[in-house]
Amino acid sequence: MSGIINFNVMQKEGEINEDLIYSVFSKTQYSGYENHKKLILLLDYVNKKYLVDFECVDDGCFWETRDEELLKATFEKYNNLMNSFSSSLEMIPINKDENIEDYLIRLAEITNKNLK
């Protein structure tokens, strides 16, 4: 298996990169924990039936644990983090002529100061 992004990179470079060719990823954060769970169960089925030496790195920890409560909590944690970041962007606008790096540093400093 090779993901389309990895495939395109290898096409552009004109060589096969062993680290990329067998690497595929999927982002399920915005589709919810239920779809993440379904994808993991599908991968497990495909793995057992058709694959050899398959590795799954699951940020939701469902692959390893099959713990749905842990998966829900992990999704909630990441959703809260994204919502908090979005709120910070809305409440603390970028200053005129401020570059993005300086803005993000200032945003982090204000956020950290408010957490203490």
mmCIF file with all atom_site columns, C-alpha atoms in Angstrom:
data_model
loop_
_atom_site.group_PDB
_atom_site.id
_atom_site.type_symbol
_atom_site.label_atom_id
_atom_site.label_alt_id
_atom_site.label_comp_id
_atom_site.label_asym_id
_atom_site.label_entity_id
_atom_site.label_seq_id
_atom_site.pdbx_PDB_ins_code
_atom_site.Cartn_x
_atom_site.Cartn_y
_atom_site.Cartn_z
_atom_site.occupancy
_atom_site.B_iso_or_equiv
_atom_site.pdbx_formal_charge
_atom_site.auth_seq_id
_atom_site.auth_comp_id
_atom_site.auth_asym_id
_atom_site.auth_atom_id
_atom_site.pdbx_PDB_model_num
ATOM 1   C CA . MET A 1 1   ? 0.000   0.000   0.000  1.00 0.00 ? 1   MET A CA 1
ATOM 2   C CA . SER A 1 2   ? 1.089   3.508   -0.709 1.00 0.00 ? 2   SER A CA 1
ATOM 3   C CA . GLY A 1 3   ? -0.832  6.677   0.014  1.00 0.00 ? 3   GLY A CA 1
ATOM 4   C CA . ILE A 1 4   ? -1.505  9.000   -2.908 1.00 0.00 ? 4   ILE A CA 1
ATOM 5   C CA . ILE A 1 5   ? 0.612   11.806  -1.433 1.00 0.00 ? 5   ILE A CA 1
ATOM 6   C CA . ASN A 1 6   ? 3.561   9.464   -0.952 1.00 0.00 ? 6   ASN A CA 1
ATOM 7   C CA . PHE A 1 7   ? 3.054   8.066   -4.450 1.00 0.00 ? 7   PHE A CA 1
ATOM 8   C CA . ASN A 1 8   ? 3.066   11.573  -5.946 1.00 0.00 ? 8   ASN A CA 1
ATOM 9   C CA . VAL A 1 9   ? 6.256   12.491  -4.053 1.00 0.00 ? 9   VAL A CA 1
ATOM 10  C CA . MET A 1 10  ? 7.987   9.373   -5.352 1.00 0.00 ? 10  MET A CA 1
ATOM 11  C CA . GLN A 1 11  ? 6.775   10.134  -8.909 1.00 0.00 ? 11  GLN A CA 1
ATOM 12  C CA . LYS A 1 12  ? 8.186   13.658  -8.668 1.00 0.00 ? 12  LYS A CA 1
ATOM 13  C CA . GLU A 1 13  ? 11.520  12.481  -7.231 1.00 0.00 ? 13  GLU A CA 1
ATOM 14  C CA . GLY A 1 14  ? 11.747  9.648   -9.743 1.00 0.00 ? 14  GLY A CA 1
ATOM 15  C CA . GLU A 1 15  ? 12.742  7.056   -7.160 1.00 0.00 ? 15  GLU A CA 1
ATOM 16  C CA . ILE A 1 16  ? 11.112  4.716   -4.691 1.00 0.00 ? 16  ILE A CA 1
ATOM 17  C CA . ASN A 1 17  ? 11.549  5.714   -1.066 1.00 0.00 ? 17  ASN A CA 1
ATOM 18  C CA . GLU A 1 18  ? 11.238  2.597   1.118  1.00 0.00 ? 18  GLU A CA 1
ATOM 19  C CA . ASP A 1 19  ? 10.079  4.725   4.071  1.00 0.00 ? 19  ASP A CA 1
ATOM 20  C CA . LEU A 1 20  ? 7.201   6.201   2.045  1.00 0.00 ? 20  LEU A CA 1
ATOM 21  C CA . ILE A 1 21  ? 6.044   3.378   -0.191 1.00 0.00 ? 21  ILE A CA 1
ATOM 22  C CA . TYR A 1 22  ? 4.504   1.310   2.576  1.00 0.00 ? 22  TYR A CA 1
ATOM 23  C CA . SER A 1 23  ? 3.106   4.201   4.564  1.00 0.00 ? 23  SER A CA 1
ATOM 24  C CA . VAL A 1 24  ? -0.545  5.225   4.486  1.00 0.00 ? 24  VAL A CA 1
ATOM 25  C CA . PHE A 1 25  ? -2.428  7.492   6.847  1.00 0.00 ? 25  PHE A CA 1
ATOM 26  C CA . SER A 1 26  ? -5.987  8.545   7.418  1.00 0.00 ? 26  SER A CA 1
ATOM 27  C CA . LYS A 1 27  ? -7.327  11.525  9.353  1.00 0.00 ? 27  LYS A CA 1
ATOM 28  C CA . THR A 1 28  ? -10.538 10.685  11.191 1.00 0.00 ? 28  THR A CA 1
ATOM 29  C CA . GLN A 1 29  ? -10.674 13.504  13.741 1.00 0.00 ? 29  GLN A CA 1
ATOM 30  C CA . TYR A 1 30  ? -13.425 15.389  11.947 1.00 0.00 ? 30  TYR A CA 1
ATOM 31  C CA . SER A 1 31  ? -15.548 12.330  11.191 1.00 0.00 ? 31  SER A CA 1
ATOM 32  C CA . GLY A 1 32  ? -15.979 11.354  14.841 1.00 0.00 ? 32  GLY A CA 1
ATOM 33  C CA . TYR A 1 33  ? -14.900 8.511   17.057 1.00 0.00 ? 33  TYR A CA 1
ATOM 34  C CA . GLU A 1 34  ? -17.547 6.133   15.657 1.00 0.00 ? 34  GLU A CA 1
ATOM 35  C CA . ASN A 1 35  ? -16.038 6.287   12.161 1.00 0.00 ? 35  ASN A CA 1
ATOM 36  C CA . HIS A 1 36  ? -12.547 6.003   13.625 1.00 0.00 ? 36  HIS A CA 1
ATOM 37  C CA . LYS A 1 37  ? -13.631 2.826   15.418 1.00 0.00 ? 37  LYS A CA 1
ATOM 38  C CA . LYS A 1 38  ? -15.144 1.415   12.199 1.00 0.00 ? 38  LYS A CA 1
ATOM 39  C CA . LEU A 1 39  ? -11.946 2.137   10.278 1.00 0.00 ? 39  LEU A CA 1
ATOM 40  C CA . ILE A 1 40  ? -9.819  0.402   12.917 1.00 0.00 ? 40  ILE A CA 1
ATOM 41  C CA . LEU A 1 41  ? -12.096 -2.647  12.872 1.00 0.00 ? 41  LEU A CA 1
ATOM 42  C CA . LEU A 1 42  ? -11.931 -2.732  9.059  1.00 0.00 ? 42  LEU A CA 1
ATOM 43  C CA . LEU A 1 43  ? -8.128  -2.471  9.132  1.00 0.00 ? 43  LEU A CA 1
ATOM 44  C CA . ASP A 1 44  ? -7.997  -5.268  11.690 1.00 0.00 ? 44  ASP A CA 1
ATOM 45  C CA . TYR A 1 45  ? -10.109 -7.500  9.446  1.00 0.00 ? 45  TYR A CA 1
ATOM 46  C CA . VAL A 1 46  ? -8.002  -6.724  6.353  1.00 0.00 ? 46  VAL A CA 1
ATOM 47  C CA . ASN A 1 47  ? -4.826  -7.222  8.369  1.00 0.00 ? 47  ASN A CA 1
ATOM 48  C CA . LYS A 1 48  ? -5.837  -10.650 9.650  1.00 0.00 ? 48  LYS A CA 1
ATOM 49  C CA . LYS A 1 49  ? -7.131  -11.842 6.279  1.00 0.00 ? 49  LYS A CA 1
ATOM 50  C CA . TYR A 1 50  ? -4.664  -10.375 3.761  1.00 0.00 ? 50  TYR A CA 1
ATOM 51  C CA . LEU A 1 51  ? -1.608  -8.648  5.231  1.00 0.00 ? 51  LEU A CA 1
ATOM 52  C CA . VAL A 1 52  ? 1.752   -9.644  6.665  1.00 0.00 ? 52  VAL A CA 1
ATOM 53  C CA . ASP A 1 53  ? 3.856   -7.432  8.946  1.00 0.00 ? 53  ASP A CA 1
ATOM 54  C CA . PHE A 1 54  ? 1.151   -4.755  9.141  1.00 0.00 ? 54  PHE A CA 1
ATOM 55  C CA . GLU A 1 55  ? 1.639   -2.013  11.716 1.00 0.00 ? 55  GLU A CA 1
ATOM 56  C CA . CYS A 1 56  ? -1.028  0.444   12.787 1.00 0.00 ? 56  CYS A CA 1
ATOM 57  C CA . VAL A 1 57  ? -0.200  3.569   14.744 1.00 0.00 ? 57  VAL A CA 1
ATOM 58  C CA . ASP A 1 58  ? -3.464  4.778   16.225 1.00 0.00 ? 58  ASP A CA 1
ATOM 59  C CA . ASP A 1 59  ? -3.499  8.150   17.979 1.00 0.00 ? 59  ASP A CA 1
ATOM 60  C CA . GLY A 1 60  ? -6.866  7.167   19.443 1.00 0.00 ? 60  GLY A CA 1
ATOM 61  C CA . CYS A 1 61  ? -5.329  4.037   21.028 1.00 0.00 ? 61  CYS A CA 1
ATOM 62  C CA . PHE A 1 62  ? -8.316  1.934   19.889 1.00 0.00 ? 62  PHE A CA 1
ATOM 63  C CA . TRP A 1 63  ? -6.147  -0.395  17.774 1.00 0.00 ? 63  TRP A CA 1
ATOM 64  C CA . GLU A 1 64  ? -4.178  -1.429  20.839 1.00 0.00 ? 64  GLU A CA 1
ATOM 65  C CA . THR A 1 65  ? -6.856  -1.365  23.533 1.00 0.00 ? 65  THR A CA 1
ATOM 66  C CA . ARG A 1 66  ? -10.310 -1.715  21.918 1.00 0.00 ? 66  ARG A CA 1
ATOM 67  C CA . ASP A 1 67  ? -11.339 0.653   24.726 1.00 0.00 ? 67  ASP A CA 1
ATOM 68  C CA . GLU A 1 68  ? -14.200 2.751   23.344 1.00 0.00 ? 68  GLU A CA 1
ATOM 69  C CA . GLU A 1 69  ? -14.271 5.037   26.403 1.00 0.00 ? 69  GLU A CA 1
ATOM 70  C CA . LEU A 1 70  ? -10.580 5.831   25.954 1.00 0.00 ? 70  LEU A CA 1
ATOM 71  C CA . LEU A 1 71  ? -11.231 6.531   22.265 1.00 0.00 ? 71  LEU A CA 1
ATOM 72  C CA . LYS A 1 72  ? -14.099 8.903   23.141 1.00 0.00 ? 72  LYS A CA 1
ATOM 73  C CA . ALA A 1 73  ? -11.944 10.676  25.729 1.00 0.00 ? 73  ALA A CA 1
ATOM 74  C CA . THR A 1 74  ? -9.084  11.047  23.263 1.00 0.00 ? 74  THR A CA 1
ATOM 75  C CA . PHE A 1 75  ? -11.403 12.527  20.629 1.00 0.00 ? 75  PHE A CA 1
ATOM 76  C CA . GLU A 1 76  ? -12.882 14.878  23.223 1.00 0.00 ? 76  GLU A CA 1
ATOM 77  C CA . LYS A 1 77  ? -9.409  16.005  24.286 1.00 0.00 ? 77  LYS A CA 1
ATOM 78  C CA . TYR A 1 78  ? -8.372  16.812  20.715 1.00 0.00 ? 78  TYR A CA 1
ATOM 79  C CA . ASN A 1 79  ? -11.702 18.487  19.942 1.00 0.00 ? 79  ASN A CA 1
ATOM 80  C CA . ASN A 1 80  ? -11.365 20.657  23.043 1.00 0.00 ? 80  ASN A CA 1
ATOM 81  C CA . LEU A 1 81  ? -7.832  21.577  22.028 1.00 0.00 ? 81  LEU A CA 1
ATOM 82  C CA . MET A 1 82  ? -8.979  22.584  18.533 1.00 0.00 ? 82  MET A CA 1
ATOM 83  C CA . ASN A 1 83  ? -11.934 24.557  19.916 1.00 0.00 ? 83  ASN A CA 1
ATOM 84  C CA . SER A 1 84  ? -9.684  26.326  22.393 1.00 0.00 ? 84  SER A CA 1
ATOM 85  C CA . PHE A 1 85  ? -7.223  27.243  19.659 1.00 0.00 ? 85  PHE A CA 1
ATOM 86  C CA . SER A 1 86  ? -10.047 28.500  17.426 1.00 0.00 ? 86  SER A CA 1
ATOM 87  C CA . SER A 1 87  ? -11.414 30.628  20.270 1.00 0.00 ? 87  SER A CA 1
ATOM 88  C CA . SER A 1 88  ? -7.967  32.069  20.907 1.00 0.00 ? 88  SER A CA 1
ATOM 89  C CA . LEU A 1 89  ? -7.638  33.027  17.243 1.00 0.00 ? 89  LEU A CA 1
ATOM 90  C CA . GLU A 1 90  ? -11.014 34.779  17.379 1.00 0.00 ? 90  GLU A CA 1
ATOM 91  C CA . MET A 1 91  ? -10.327 36.623  20.650 1.00 0.00 ? 91  MET A CA 1
ATOM 92  C CA . ILE A 1 92  ? -6.715  37.595  19.918 1.00 0.00 ? 92  ILE A CA 1
ATOM 93  C CA . PRO A 1 93  ? -6.451  38.925  16.368 1.00 0.00 ? 93  PRO A CA 1
ATOM 94  C CA . ILE A 1 94  ? -3.213  39.294  14.474 1.00 0.00 ? 94  ILE A CA 1
ATOM 95  C CA . ASN A 1 95  ? -1.744  42.807  14.628 1.00 0.00 ? 95  ASN A CA 1
ATOM 96  C CA . LYS A 1 96  ? -1.222  44.809  11.489 1.00 0.00 ? 96  LYS A CA 1
ATOM 97  C CA . ASP A 1 97  ? 2.231   44.045  10.019 1.00 0.00 ? 97  ASP A CA 1
ATOM 98  C CA . GLU A 1 98  ? 2.744   41.142  12.485 1.00 0.00 ? 98  GLU A CA 1
ATOM 99  C CA . ASN A 1 99  ? 4.173   38.024  10.813 1.00 0.00 ? 99  ASN A CA 1
ATOM 100 C CA . ILE A 1 100 ? 2.542   34.683  11.505 1.00 0.00 ? 100 ILE A CA 1
ATOM 101 C CA . GLU A 1 101 ? 5.431   33.344  13.610 1.00 0.00 ? 101 GLU A CA 1
ATOM 102 C CA . ASP A 1 102 ? 5.410   36.365  15.931 1.00 0.00 ? 102 ASP A CA 1
ATOM 103 C CA . TYR A 1 103 ? 1.624   36.171  16.140 1.00 0.00 ? 103 TYR A CA 1
ATOM 104 C CA . LEU A 1 104 ? 1.650   32.511  17.164 1.00 0.00 ? 104 LEU A CA 1
ATOM 105 C CA . ILE A 1 105 ? 4.344   33.150  19.774 1.00 0.00 ? 105 ILE A CA 1
ATOM 106 C CA . ARG A 1 106 ? 2.320   36.066  21.186 1.00 0.00 ? 106 ARG A CA 1
ATOM 107 C CA . LEU A 1 107 ? -0.820  33.927  21.154 1.00 0.00 ? 107 LEU A CA 1
ATOM 108 C CA . ALA A 1 108 ? 0.971   31.139  23.043 1.00 0.00 ? 108 ALA A CA 1
ATOM 109 C CA . GLU A 1 109 ? 2.357   33.577  25.611 1.00 0.00 ? 109 GLU A CA 1
ATOM 110 C CA . ILE A 1 110 ? -1.083  35.097  26.283 1.00 0.00 ? 110 ILE A CA 1
ATOM 111 C CA . THR A 1 111 ? -2.720  31.682  26.475 1.00 0.00 ? 111 THR A CA 1
ATOM 112 C CA . ASN A 1 112 ? -0.060  30.309  28.837 1.00 0.00 ? 112 ASN A CA 1
ATOM 113 C CA . LYS A 1 113 ? -0.277  33.399  31.034 1.00 0.00 ? 113 LYS A CA 1
ATOM 114 C CA . ASN A 1 114 ? -4.074  33.009  31.276 1.00 0.00 ? 114 ASN A CA 1
ATOM 115 C CA . LEU A 1 115 ? -3.755  29.329  32.235 1.00 0.00 ? 115 LEU A CA 1
ATOM 116 C CA . LYS A 1 116 ? -1.668  30.106  35.317 1.00 0.00 ? 116 LYS A CA 1
#
